[in-house]
Amino acid sequence: MTHELNLPNQPVPSQKGTGHHEPERHETEHKAQQQNNQTTLMIEGAGCVSCVGKIEGALKQVPGVQSANMNFADRTVLVEGAVSPDQLIQAVQKAGYQAKASANNGVDTLEEKEEEDFKYYKRLLRDMAIALSLGIPLMAYGLITGEMSVNTPTERVVWLIVGLLTLSVMIFSGKHFYTGAWKSFKNHSANMDTLIALGTGTAWLYSMVVVLFPEIMPSVARHVYFEATAMIIGLINLGLALELKARGRTSEAIKRLIGLQPKTARVVRNGQEIDIPIEDVVIGDNVRVRPGEKISVDGVVIEGHTAIDESMLTGEPIPVEKQLGDEVIAGTINKTGSLIFEATRVGKDTALAHIINMVKHAQNSKPPIGRLADVISTYFVPVIMIIAVLSALAWLNFGPEPSLAFAIVSATTVLIIACPCALGLATPMSVMVGVGKAAEAGVLIRNGEALQTASKITAMVLDKTGTITLGEPKVTDIVLTSDESKDTVLQLAASLESGSEHPLALAITESAKEKQLDLLTVDTFNTIAGHGVEATITGKQLLFGNEKLMISKHIEIAAFVDQAQSLAAEAKTPMYFAVDGKLSAIIAVADPIKEDSIAAIQRLQANGVRVVMLTGDNRNTAKAVAEKVGITEFYAEVLPEDKTQKVQALQMEGEIVGMTGDGINDAPALAMANVGFAIGTGTDVAIESADITLMRGSLHGLADAIAISKATLSNIKQNLFGAFVYNAAGVPIAAGILYPVFGVLMSPIIAGAAMAFSSVTVVSNANRLRFFKANKS
Amino acid sequence: MMIINLLGLALIALIIWWFWIYQPKNESLEAVQHQPIKVANGVYQPAFVTVPANQEATLSFIRTDESPCAETLVFPELNISETLPLNHVIEIKLPALTPGSYTFHCQMQMYRGQIRVEGES
Ligand SMILES: [Cu+2]
């Protein structure tokens, strides 16, 4: 169980093709087999070293066990052999010890958890029903007759029976409050249970004294409060049950993520396709995926092509085309074609597993805003106990008769109405839902602090390359200047550039590949440094390069120079292409702006965020891009190390700065910014230096992240405000502050109901966040 | 009446002493390694553990309490948060720490515990 997130940042090891040698393959398979037949048991109750032999011996006798080795220091036994953990646990139990299968935190404990939660829920409801079936009739009797006092001997007997019935309800339905209260009392700590136990206990004890020794009480104070005890226990159990239900919904996002993981995979082994459990898939396995099926582990496509729906992870609604060499991510859904991919990451290493881990971790972390509530809840319960005592004393000293009854009622009501849970739940519940909601939109928030700061961002610094633009140059324009067709031009140009690794050349070959143009054989080839290339293909004399190349080779370009320059003004790089001494086309290559960058930047600006662009590119390109996306403030020719300074400068101006970059070159600037956003692509989901990772390349993620964090923060504030006000108003009223003016004292039953529903309200309010729509501008 | 008031004040003093002033005895790390810390009935048992300074340590926890709050274990100063599935032993690896006390608690701080790191800094 590590708590540190070491998320993969390294590229997927590329093992394309079938470069595996057979013997190697066998070995991996063999190892995997062994691993899967290992079980680790945690042993309880093994006090001495002599137990080791006994436990090992007992385990070795289980048929199928090859070996059993106990580590006495950490009380674990490693058992090898294909045996179910249950059988092993039984064997240990027979030997007189307790054993538990060690938890492999995550995927498979989800169902177990749901089952246990449901069992607990049913038990709470049962406890509630029992308590209320005594409490409601009693309360009704009290309301109708107005008579709950002990005067005659018959009444004494009847109330004694009721008192014992109440005791059995307390034992049966409220046992967990009393044991909890006692255990934590012994630990010098106090919690909700303490308050409930003290409150109901006081009411019951007082009533029993009235019943057993009426003569020691003044006759006006001979009143019993059994109904309060029963009702409070019933109502609080109901509250807990409702809270449990509502809590279940707060973790819907993480459940959905866990649910994305398929249980089996169809792998090709020894030439046969077999379905195996997901845990048995090893790196290097060839996995077959049919249309409509989920991708089981991370991998690289080695056969087939298809479109894959990645929306569940990235929030990107349009299915992504995948072909040979492309990465596929566990949990995404194959739409159209059949596919074979080679597994590159399995088990806990898949992107999905990392996302789940990260989201879980973030959901449990607290934003600074919750700190005050934390401090308060540390002192809360003892303070309430003191207030209860003070309130009782006040009634005894200054209250009207029967002052003893008033003192008991007010103390009980104070204890019952005070709700530390509402305070304690206010922040975590909203963070839980907010972080989950963000994950659904493809936004991974590292922790509560990042969440809170993101809600306050006033300025957003964007790196140009790879953030506003795609980061991969593409052919944007082919301007024909002769009667060759575009395809022919592209085919020839691509064939010519096929040997080059230059990014511009790559853009052209990629573009030809996309159009499925075959590359032709290059006969002669000659690079002219600083100018371009010269080659012959199928007898054609080709020239490809800049203006200087054309001039030196006497190609007529004068008529097209303007066109080339206007392309350059749009942040594109124009290149001339000539066939047999005649200019045939101008091919422009550029790093295109992402489709939705303009809209996303507008959205940020509309939300009052100052958007600043930084780039290492020259001023002209920077200006062209900035103008196109509507950014007025930009800095060109910024060296990577100067990015940090720019962020700092903005901070000096009093801005809360968000910085968005690719997370690798921009790491220092991301760290300097108040919130660092990294743009993840594909499986490269979470980047160390970033506070927030956008799984989808789109900048809409930034606006989404800010919107979700704002919504979460205001939800937290509502919750905290509600919990503070509830306690600050409820406790004095329960103590009887309204009595001198209005002559009313709150009933402990009302207090019980209020307390039970205050925490339910907090959780339900947090759940409202689930319906928040981030992508509405 | 006087006596009742004095009794009340004594009770308040007792509450303050019991919950805030009293320093509970700490359990040694060794004792905890033999038996995981139990999360049950609203408390961690034991809730106070002494850990030697400047070396990594492992604490194991087992939750038998169904209350959903108990499910999350947080070490706020160490930025650790872990989910404790019911009836499973979960190990928490603590980094090497400087002397001092570090708290751990459940999601809404109803369950609280403390590790005291002792030794030379
Ligand atoms: Cu409460």
PDB file of N, CA and C in Angstrom, chain A residues 320-400:
ATOM      1  N   VAL A 320     -11.703   8.045 -31.059  1.00  0.00           N
ATOM      2  CA  VAL A 320     -10.376   8.308 -31.585  1.00  0.00           C
ATOM      3  C   VAL A 320      -9.974   7.160 -32.510  1.00  0.00           C
ATOM      4  N   GLU A 321      -9.492   7.505 -33.701  1.00  0.00           N
ATOM      5  CA  GLU A 321      -9.044   6.489 -34.659  1.00  0.00           C
ATOM      6  C   GLU A 321      -7.757   5.831 -34.159  1.00  0.00           C
ATOM      7  N   LYS A 322      -7.705   4.507 -34.236  1.00  0.00           N
ATOM      8  CA  LYS A 322      -6.481   3.818 -33.818  1.00  0.00           C
ATOM      9  C   LYS A 322      -6.040   2.888 -34.931  1.00  0.00           C
ATOM     10  N   GLN A 323      -4.738   2.913 -35.185  1.00  0.00           N
ATOM     11  CA  GLN A 323      -4.201   1.948 -36.135  1.00  0.00           C
ATOM     12  C   GLN A 323      -2.846   1.450 -35.647  1.00  0.00           C
ATOM     13  N   LEU A 324      -2.189   0.685 -36.483  1.00  0.00           N
ATOM     14  CA  LEU A 324      -0.918   0.081 -36.120  1.00  0.00           C
ATOM     15  C   LEU A 324      -0.007   1.057 -35.385  1.00  0.00           C
ATOM     16  N   GLY A 325       0.460   0.657 -34.215  1.00  0.00           N
ATOM     17  CA  GLY A 325       1.422   1.480 -33.483  1.00  0.00           C
ATOM     18  C   GLY A 325       0.778   2.459 -32.517  1.00  0.00           C
ATOM     19  N   ASP A 326      -0.543   2.625 -32.586  1.00  0.00           N
ATOM     20  CA  ASP A 326      -1.193   3.561 -31.665  1.00  0.00           C
ATOM     21  C   ASP A 326      -1.416   2.914 -30.303  1.00  0.00           C
ATOM     22  N   GLU A 327      -1.474   3.773 -29.289  1.00  0.00           N
ATOM     23  CA  GLU A 327      -1.704   3.276 -27.938  1.00  0.00           C
ATOM     24  C   GLU A 327      -3.191   3.078 -27.673  1.00  0.00           C
ATOM     25  N   VAL A 328      -3.511   2.032 -26.960  1.00  0.00           N
ATOM     26  CA  VAL A 328      -4.880   1.875 -26.480  1.00  0.00           C
ATOM     27  C   VAL A 328      -4.834   1.833 -24.954  1.00  0.00           C
ATOM     28  N   ILE A 329      -5.911   2.316 -24.339  1.00  0.00           N
ATOM     29  CA  ILE A 329      -5.917   2.484 -22.891  1.00  0.00           C
ATOM     30  C   ILE A 329      -6.993   1.602 -22.265  1.00  0.00           C
ATOM     31  N   ALA A 330      -6.625   0.911 -21.209  1.00  0.00           N
ATOM     32  CA  ALA A 330      -7.576   0.049 -20.512  1.00  0.00           C
ATOM     33  C   ALA A 330      -8.807   0.841 -20.101  1.00  0.00           C
ATOM     34  N   GLY A 331      -9.967   0.233 -20.259  1.00  0.00           N
ATOM     35  CA  GLY A 331     -11.199   0.860 -19.825  1.00  0.00           C
ATOM     36  C   GLY A 331     -11.941   1.584 -20.940  1.00  0.00           C
ATOM     37  N   THR A 332     -11.251   1.851 -22.048  1.00  0.00           N
ATOM     38  CA  THR A 332     -11.930   2.522 -23.161  1.00  0.00           C
ATOM     39  C   THR A 332     -12.649   1.469 -24.004  1.00  0.00           C
ATOM     40  N   ILE A 333     -13.571   1.926 -24.854  1.00  0.00           N
ATOM     41  CA  ILE A 333     -14.410   0.965 -25.578  1.00  0.00           C
ATOM     42  C   ILE A 333     -14.138   0.990 -27.076  1.00  0.00           C
ATOM     43  N   ASN A 334     -13.880  -0.186 -27.586  1.00  0.00           N
ATOM     44  CA  ASN A 334     -13.662  -0.359 -29.010  1.00  0.00           C
ATOM     45  C   ASN A 334     -15.001  -0.245 -29.741  1.00  0.00           C
ATOM     46  N   LYS A 335     -15.059   0.634 -30.740  1.00  0.00           N
ATOM     47  CA  LYS A 335     -16.349   0.856 -31.393  1.00  0.00           C
ATOM     48  C   LYS A 335     -16.555  -0.042 -32.605  1.00  0.00           C
ATOM     49  N   THR A 336     -15.731   0.163 -33.630  1.00  0.00           N
ATOM     50  CA  THR A 336     -16.081  -0.409 -34.921  1.00  0.00           C
ATOM     51  C   THR A 336     -15.325  -1.670 -35.313  1.00  0.00           C
ATOM     52  N   GLY A 337     -14.017  -1.588 -35.309  1.00  0.00           N
ATOM     53  CA  GLY A 337     -13.259  -2.684 -35.898  1.00  0.00           C
ATOM     54  C   GLY A 337     -12.734  -3.683 -34.889  1.00  0.00           C
ATOM     55  N   SER A 338     -12.199  -4.786 -35.398  1.00  0.00           N
ATOM     56  CA  SER A 338     -11.562  -5.764 -34.541  1.00  0.00           C
ATOM     57  C   SER A 338     -10.082  -5.421 -34.480  1.00  0.00           C
ATOM     58  N   LEU A 339      -9.459  -5.832 -33.376  1.00  0.00           N
ATOM     59  CA  LEU A 339      -8.142  -5.296 -33.092  1.00  0.00           C
ATOM     60  C   LEU A 339      -7.319  -6.308 -32.318  1.00  0.00           C
ATOM     61  N   ILE A 340      -6.017  -6.359 -32.594  1.00  0.00           N
ATOM     62  CA  ILE A 340      -5.136  -7.095 -31.689  1.00  0.00           C
ATOM     63  C   ILE A 340      -4.088  -6.111 -31.184  1.00  0.00           C
ATOM     64  N   PHE A 341      -3.901  -6.049 -29.894  1.00  0.00           N
ATOM     65  CA  PHE A 341      -2.849  -5.174 -29.385  1.00  0.00           C
ATOM     66  C   PHE A 341      -1.949  -5.948 -28.436  1.00  0.00           C
ATOM     67  N   GLU A 342      -0.755  -5.407 -28.294  1.00  0.00           N
ATOM     68  CA  GLU A 342       0.188  -6.047 -27.392  1.00  0.00           C
ATOM     69  C   GLU A 342       0.164  -5.324 -26.061  1.00  0.00           C
ATOM     70  N   ALA A 343       0.020  -6.074 -24.981  1.00  0.00           N
ATOM     71  CA  ALA A 343      -0.078  -5.459 -23.658  1.00  0.00           C
ATOM     72  C   ALA A 343       1.247  -4.829 -23.269  1.00  0.00           C
ATOM     73  N   THR A 344       1.199  -3.570 -22.862  1.00  0.00           N
ATOM     74  CA  THR A 344       2.423  -2.904 -22.428  1.00  0.00           C
ATOM     75  C   THR A 344       2.392  -2.564 -20.946  1.00  0.00           C
ATOM     76  N   ARG A 345       1.199  -2.396 -20.409  1.00  0.00           N
ATOM     77  CA  ARG A 345       1.094  -2.144 -18.967  1.00  0.00           C
ATOM     78  C   ARG A 345      -0.118  -2.889 -18.436  1.00  0.00           C
ATOM     79  N   VAL A 346       0.084  -3.601 -17.339  1.00  0.00           N
ATOM     80  CA  VAL A 346      -1.006  -4.409 -16.789  1.00  0.00           C
ATOM     81  C   VAL A 346      -1.175  -4.121 -15.304  1.00  0.00           C
ATOM     82  N   GLY A 347      -2.264  -4.611 -14.767  1.00  0.00           N
ATOM     83  CA  GLY A 347      -2.498  -4.526 -13.327  1.00  0.00           C
ATOM     84  C   GLY A 347      -2.480  -3.104 -12.800  1.00  0.00           C
ATOM     85  N   LYS A 348      -1.657  -2.903 -11.788  1.00  0.00           N
ATOM     86  CA  LYS A 348      -1.629  -1.598 -11.130  1.00  0.00           C
ATOM     87  C   LYS A 348      -0.911  -0.537 -11.950  1.00  0.00           C
ATOM     88  N   ASP A 349      -0.307  -0.940 -13.068  1.00  0.00           N
ATOM     89  CA  ASP A 349       0.452   0.036 -13.842  1.00  0.00           C
ATOM     90  C   ASP A 349      -0.350   0.680 -14.952  1.00  0.00           C
ATOM     91  N   THR A 350      -1.562   0.209 -15.187  1.00  0.00           N
ATOM     92  CA  THR A 350      -2.299   0.796 -16.300  1.00  0.00           C
ATOM     93  C   THR A 350      -2.670   2.232 -15.969  1.00  0.00           C
ATOM     94  N   ALA A 351      -2.886   2.980 -17.021  1.00  0.00           N
ATOM     95  CA  ALA A 351      -3.268   4.383 -16.837  1.00  0.00           C
ATOM     96  C   ALA A 351      -4.526   4.460 -15.979  1.00  0.00           C
ATOM     97  N   LEU A 352      -5.465   3.564 -16.245  1.00  0.00           N
ATOM     98  CA  LEU A 352      -6.721   3.580 -15.486  1.00  0.00           C
ATOM     99  C   LEU A 352      -6.467   3.369 -13.992  1.00  0.00           C
ATOM    100  N   ALA A 353      -5.589   2.409 -13.674  1.00  0.00           N
ATOM    101  CA  ALA A 353      -5.297   2.152 -12.266  1.00  0.00           C
ATOM    102  C   ALA A 353      -4.668   3.378 -11.616  1.00  0.00           C
ATOM    103  N   HIS A 354      -3.812   4.056 -12.372  1.00  0.00           N
ATOM    104  CA  HIS A 354      -3.190   5.264 -11.829  1.00  0.00           C
ATOM    105  C   HIS A 354      -4.211   6.375 -11.629  1.00  0.00           C
ATOM    106  N   ILE A 355      -5.107   6.478 -12.587  1.00  0.00           N
ATOM    107  CA  ILE A 355      -6.145   7.515 -12.470  1.00  0.00           C
ATOM    108  C   ILE A 355      -6.983   7.239 -11.232  1.00  0.00           C
ATOM    109  N   ILE A 356      -7.386   5.987 -11.058  1.00  0.00           N
ATOM    110  CA  ILE A 356      -8.223   5.626  -9.915  1.00  0.00           C
ATOM    111  C   ILE A 356      -7.505   5.970  -8.607  1.00  0.00           C
ATOM    112  N   ASN A 357      -6.229   5.611  -8.561  1.00  0.00           N
ATOM    113  CA  ASN A 357      -5.437   5.883  -7.368  1.00  0.00           C
ATOM    114  C   ASN A 357      -5.344   7.360  -7.071  1.00  0.00           C
ATOM    115  N   MET A 358      -5.094   8.102  -8.139  1.00  0.00           N
ATOM    116  CA  MET A 358      -4.910   9.535  -7.983  1.00  0.00           C
ATOM    117  C   MET A 358      -6.218  10.191  -7.535  1.00  0.00           C
ATOM    118  N   VAL A 359      -7.309   9.786  -8.142  1.00  0.00           N
ATOM    119  CA  VAL A 359      -8.598  10.380  -7.789  1.00  0.00           C
ATOM    120  C   VAL A 359      -8.948  10.044  -6.340  1.00  0.00           C
ATOM    121  N   LYS A 360      -8.714   8.793  -5.967  1.00  0.00           N
ATOM    122  CA  LYS A 360      -8.998   8.390  -4.590  1.00  0.00           C
ATOM    123  C   LYS A 360      -8.208   9.231  -3.608  1.00  0.00           C
ATOM    124  N   HIS A 361      -6.928   9.366  -3.924  1.00  0.00           N
ATOM    125  CA  HIS A 361      -6.049  10.112  -3.043  1.00  0.00           C
ATOM    126  C   HIS A 361      -6.525  11.564  -2.919  1.00  0.00           C
ATOM    127  N   ALA A 362      -6.852  12.137  -4.071  1.00  0.00           N
ATOM    128  CA  ALA A 362      -7.293  13.536  -4.064  1.00  0.00           C
ATOM    129  C   ALA A 362      -8.612  13.693  -3.319  1.00  0.00           C
ATOM    130  N   GLN A 363      -9.477  12.693  -3.463  1.00  0.00           N
ATOM    131  CA  GLN A 363     -10.780  12.775  -2.805  1.00  0.00           C
ATOM    132  C   GLN A 363     -10.636  12.779  -1.290  1.00  0.00           C
ATOM    133  N   ASN A 364      -9.591  12.175  -0.804  1.00  0.00           N
ATOM    134  CA  ASN A 364      -9.404  12.116   0.640  1.00  0.00           C
ATOM    135  C   ASN A 364      -8.605  13.287   1.188  1.00  0.00           C
ATOM    136  N   SER A 365      -8.071  14.096   0.301  1.00  0.00           N
ATOM    137  CA  SER A 365      -7.244  15.187   0.813  1.00  0.00           C
ATOM    138  C   SER A 365      -8.121  16.413   1.018  1.00  0.00           C
ATOM    139  N   LYS A 366      -7.662  17.266   1.915  1.00  0.00           N
ATOM    140  CA  LYS A 366      -8.524  18.386   2.293  1.00  0.00           C
ATOM    141  C   LYS A 366      -7.992  19.714   1.807  1.00  0.00           C
ATOM    142  N   PRO A 367      -8.851  20.549   1.290  1.00  0.00           N
ATOM    143  CA  PRO A 367      -8.412  21.899   0.951  1.00  0.00           C
ATOM    144  C   PRO A 367      -8.253  22.716   2.232  1.00  0.00           C
ATOM    145  N   PRO A 368      -7.402  23.741   2.192  1.00  0.00           N
ATOM    146  CA  PRO A 368      -7.147  24.526   3.410  1.00  0.00           C
ATOM    147  C   PRO A 368      -8.418  25.102   4.034  1.00  0.00           C
ATOM    148  N   ILE A 369      -9.427  25.332   3.224  1.00  0.00           N
ATOM    149  CA  ILE A 369     -10.644  25.938   3.746  1.00  0.00           C
ATOM    150  C   ILE A 369     -11.265  25.090   4.862  1.00  0.00           C
ATOM    151  N   GLY A 370     -10.973  23.782   4.846  1.00  0.00           N
ATOM    152  CA  GLY A 370     -11.572  22.911   5.853  1.00  0.00           C
ATOM    153  C   GLY A 370     -10.829  22.936   7.188  1.00  0.00           C
ATOM    154  N   ARG A 371      -9.720  23.683   7.244  1.00  0.00           N
ATOM    155  CA  ARG A 371      -8.875  23.588   8.438  1.00  0.00           C
ATOM    156  C   ARG A 371      -9.538  24.093   9.704  1.00  0.00           C
ATOM    157  N   LEU A 372     -10.264  25.203   9.575  1.00  0.00           N
ATOM    158  CA  LEU A 372     -10.906  25.769  10.755  1.00  0.00           C
ATOM    159  C   LEU A 372     -11.890  24.758  11.351  1.00  0.00           C
ATOM    160  N   ALA A 373     -12.656  24.152  10.449  1.00  0.00           N
ATOM    161  CA  ALA A 373     -13.616  23.150  10.910  1.00  0.00           C
ATOM    162  C   ALA A 373     -12.899  21.997  11.598  1.00  0.00           C
ATOM    163  N   ASP A 374     -11.718  21.644  11.077  1.00  0.00           N
ATOM    164  CA  ASP A 374     -10.935  20.568  11.686  1.00  0.00           C
ATOM    165  C   ASP A 374     -10.518  20.927  13.092  1.00  0.00           C
ATOM    166  N   VAL A 375     -10.044  22.150  13.254  1.00  0.00           N
ATOM    167  CA  VAL A 375      -9.616  22.585  14.577  1.00  0.00           C
ATOM    168  C   VAL A 375     -10.811  22.565  15.522  1.00  0.00           C
ATOM    169  N   ILE A 376     -11.922  23.075  15.049  1.00  0.00           N
ATOM    170  CA  ILE A 376     -13.108  23.109  15.900  1.00  0.00           C
ATOM    171  C   ILE A 376     -13.529  21.706  16.294  1.00  0.00           C
ATOM    172  N   SER A 377     -13.522  20.795  15.329  1.00  0.00           N
ATOM    173  CA  SER A 377     -14.031  19.470  15.678  1.00  0.00           C
ATOM    174  C   SER A 377     -13.118  18.740  16.663  1.00  0.00           C
ATOM    175  N   THR A 378     -11.847  19.172  16.741  1.00  0.00           N
ATOM    176  CA  THR A 378     -10.956  18.575  17.733  1.00  0.00           C
ATOM    177  C   THR A 378     -11.458  18.855  19.154  1.00  0.00           C
ATOM    178  N   TYR A 379     -12.008  20.057  19.362  1.00  0.00           N
ATOM    179  CA  TYR A 379     -12.423  20.455  20.709  1.00  0.00           C
ATOM    180  C   TYR A 379     -13.919  20.309  20.917  1.00  0.00           C
ATOM    181  N   PHE A 380     -14.605  19.996  19.842  1.00  0.00           N
ATOM    182  CA  PHE A 380     -16.059  20.135  19.837  1.00  0.00           C
ATOM    183  C   PHE A 380     -16.784  19.368  20.938  1.00  0.00           C
ATOM    184  N   VAL A 381     -16.555  18.056  20.969  1.00  0.00           N
ATOM    185  CA  VAL A 381     -17.381  17.236  21.858  1.00  0.00           C
ATOM    186  C   VAL A 381     -17.187  17.581  23.347  1.00  0.00           C
ATOM    187  N   PRO A 382     -15.934  17.666  23.819  1.00  0.00           N
ATOM    188  CA  PRO A 382     -15.794  18.053  25.229  1.00  0.00           C
ATOM    189  C   PRO A 382     -16.423  19.421  25.523  1.00  0.00           C
ATOM    190  N   VAL A 383     -16.300  20.344  24.589  1.00  0.00           N
ATOM    191  CA  VAL A 383     -16.912  21.662  24.801  1.00  0.00           C
ATOM    192  C   VAL A 383     -18.424  21.529  24.955  1.00  0.00           C
ATOM    193  N   ILE A 384     -19.027  20.697  24.131  1.00  0.00           N
ATOM    194  CA  ILE A 384     -20.475  20.492  24.228  1.00  0.00           C
ATOM    195  C   ILE A 384     -20.821  19.868  25.583  1.00  0.00           C
ATOM    196  N   MET A 385     -19.974  18.946  26.020  1.00  0.00           N
ATOM    197  CA  MET A 385     -20.240  18.330  27.326  1.00  0.00           C
ATOM    198  C   MET A 385     -20.206  19.394  28.419  1.00  0.00           C
ATOM    199  N   ILE A 386     -19.243  20.297  28.315  1.00  0.00           N
ATOM    200  CA  ILE A 386     -19.147  21.369  29.310  1.00  0.00           C
ATOM    201  C   ILE A 386     -20.378  22.271  29.227  1.00  0.00           C
ATOM    202  N   ILE A 387     -20.786  22.596  28.011  1.00  0.00           N
ATOM    203  CA  ILE A 387     -21.977  23.442  27.858  1.00  0.00           C
ATOM    204  C   ILE A 387     -23.195  22.755  28.473  1.00  0.00           C
ATOM    205  N   ALA A 388     -23.279  21.434  28.282  1.00  0.00           N
ATOM    206  CA  ALA A 388     -24.413  20.703  28.848  1.00  0.00           C
ATOM    207  C   ALA A 388     -24.425  20.819  30.373  1.00  0.00           C
ATOM    208  N   VAL A 389     -23.233  20.687  30.956  1.00  0.00           N
ATOM    209  CA  VAL A 389     -23.149  20.797  32.418  1.00  0.00           C
ATOM    210  C   VAL A 389     -23.535  22.208  32.855  1.00  0.00           C
ATOM    211  N   LEU A 390     -22.989  23.197  32.158  1.00  0.00           N
ATOM    212  CA  LEU A 390     -23.284  24.592  32.517  1.00  0.00           C
ATOM    213  C   LEU A 390     -24.777  24.891  32.384  1.00  0.00           C
ATOM    214  N   SER A 391     -25.343  24.367  31.318  1.00  0.00           N
ATOM    215  CA  SER A 391     -26.768  24.597  31.098  1.00  0.00           C
ATOM    216  C   SER A 391     -27.597  23.981  32.233  1.00  0.00           C
ATOM    217  N   ALA A 392     -27.244  22.759  32.624  1.00  0.00           N
ATOM    218  CA  ALA A 392     -27.960  22.123  33.738  1.00  0.00           C
ATOM    219  C   ALA A 392     -27.817  22.944  35.012  1.00  0.00           C
ATOM    220  N   LEU A 393     -26.598  23.430  35.260  1.00  0.00           N
ATOM    221  CA  LEU A 393     -26.369  24.241  36.457  1.00  0.00           C
ATOM    222  C   LEU A 393     -27.204  25.514  36.417  1.00  0.00           C
ATOM    223  N   ALA A 394     -27.254  26.126  35.251  1.00  0.00           N
ATOM    224  CA  ALA A 394     -28.028  27.364  35.120  1.00  0.00           C
ATOM    225  C   ALA A 394     -29.492  27.117  35.457  1.00  0.00           C
ATOM    226  N   TRP A 395     -30.040  26.031  34.933  1.00  0.00           N
ATOM    227  CA  TRP A 395     -31.438  25.719  35.226  1.00  0.00           C
ATOM    228  C   TRP A 395     -31.652  25.444  36.712  1.00  0.00           C
ATOM    229  N   LEU A 396     -30.708  24.703  37.280  1.00  0.00           N
ATOM    230  CA  LEU A 396     -30.851  24.366  38.699  1.00  0.00           C
ATOM    231  C   LEU A 396     -30.794  25.632  39.558  1.00  0.00           C
ATOM    232  N   ASN A 397     -29.928  26.567  39.174  1.00  0.00           N
ATOM    233  CA  ASN A 397     -29.769  27.778  39.971  1.00  0.00           C
ATOM    234  C   ASN A 397     -30.888  28.780  39.751  1.00  0.00           C
ATOM    235  N   PHE A 398     -31.222  28.981  38.456  1.00  0.00           N
ATOM    236  CA  PHE A 398     -32.133  30.083  38.169  1.00  0.00           C
ATOM    237  C   PHE A 398     -33.473  29.638  37.594  1.00  0.00           C
ATOM    238  N   GLY A 399     -33.597  28.354  37.272  1.00  0.00           N
ATOM    239  CA  GLY A 399     -34.790  27.900  36.565  1.00  0.00           C
ATOM    240  C   GLY A 399     -36.007  27.799  37.448  1.00  0.00           C
ATOM    241  N   PRO A 400     -37.186  27.810  36.823  1.00  0.00           N
ATOM    242  CA  PRO A 400     -38.430  27.612  37.565  1.00  0.00           C
ATOM    243  C   PRO A 400     -38.570  26.151  37.950  1.00  0.00           C
TER     244      PRO A 400
END
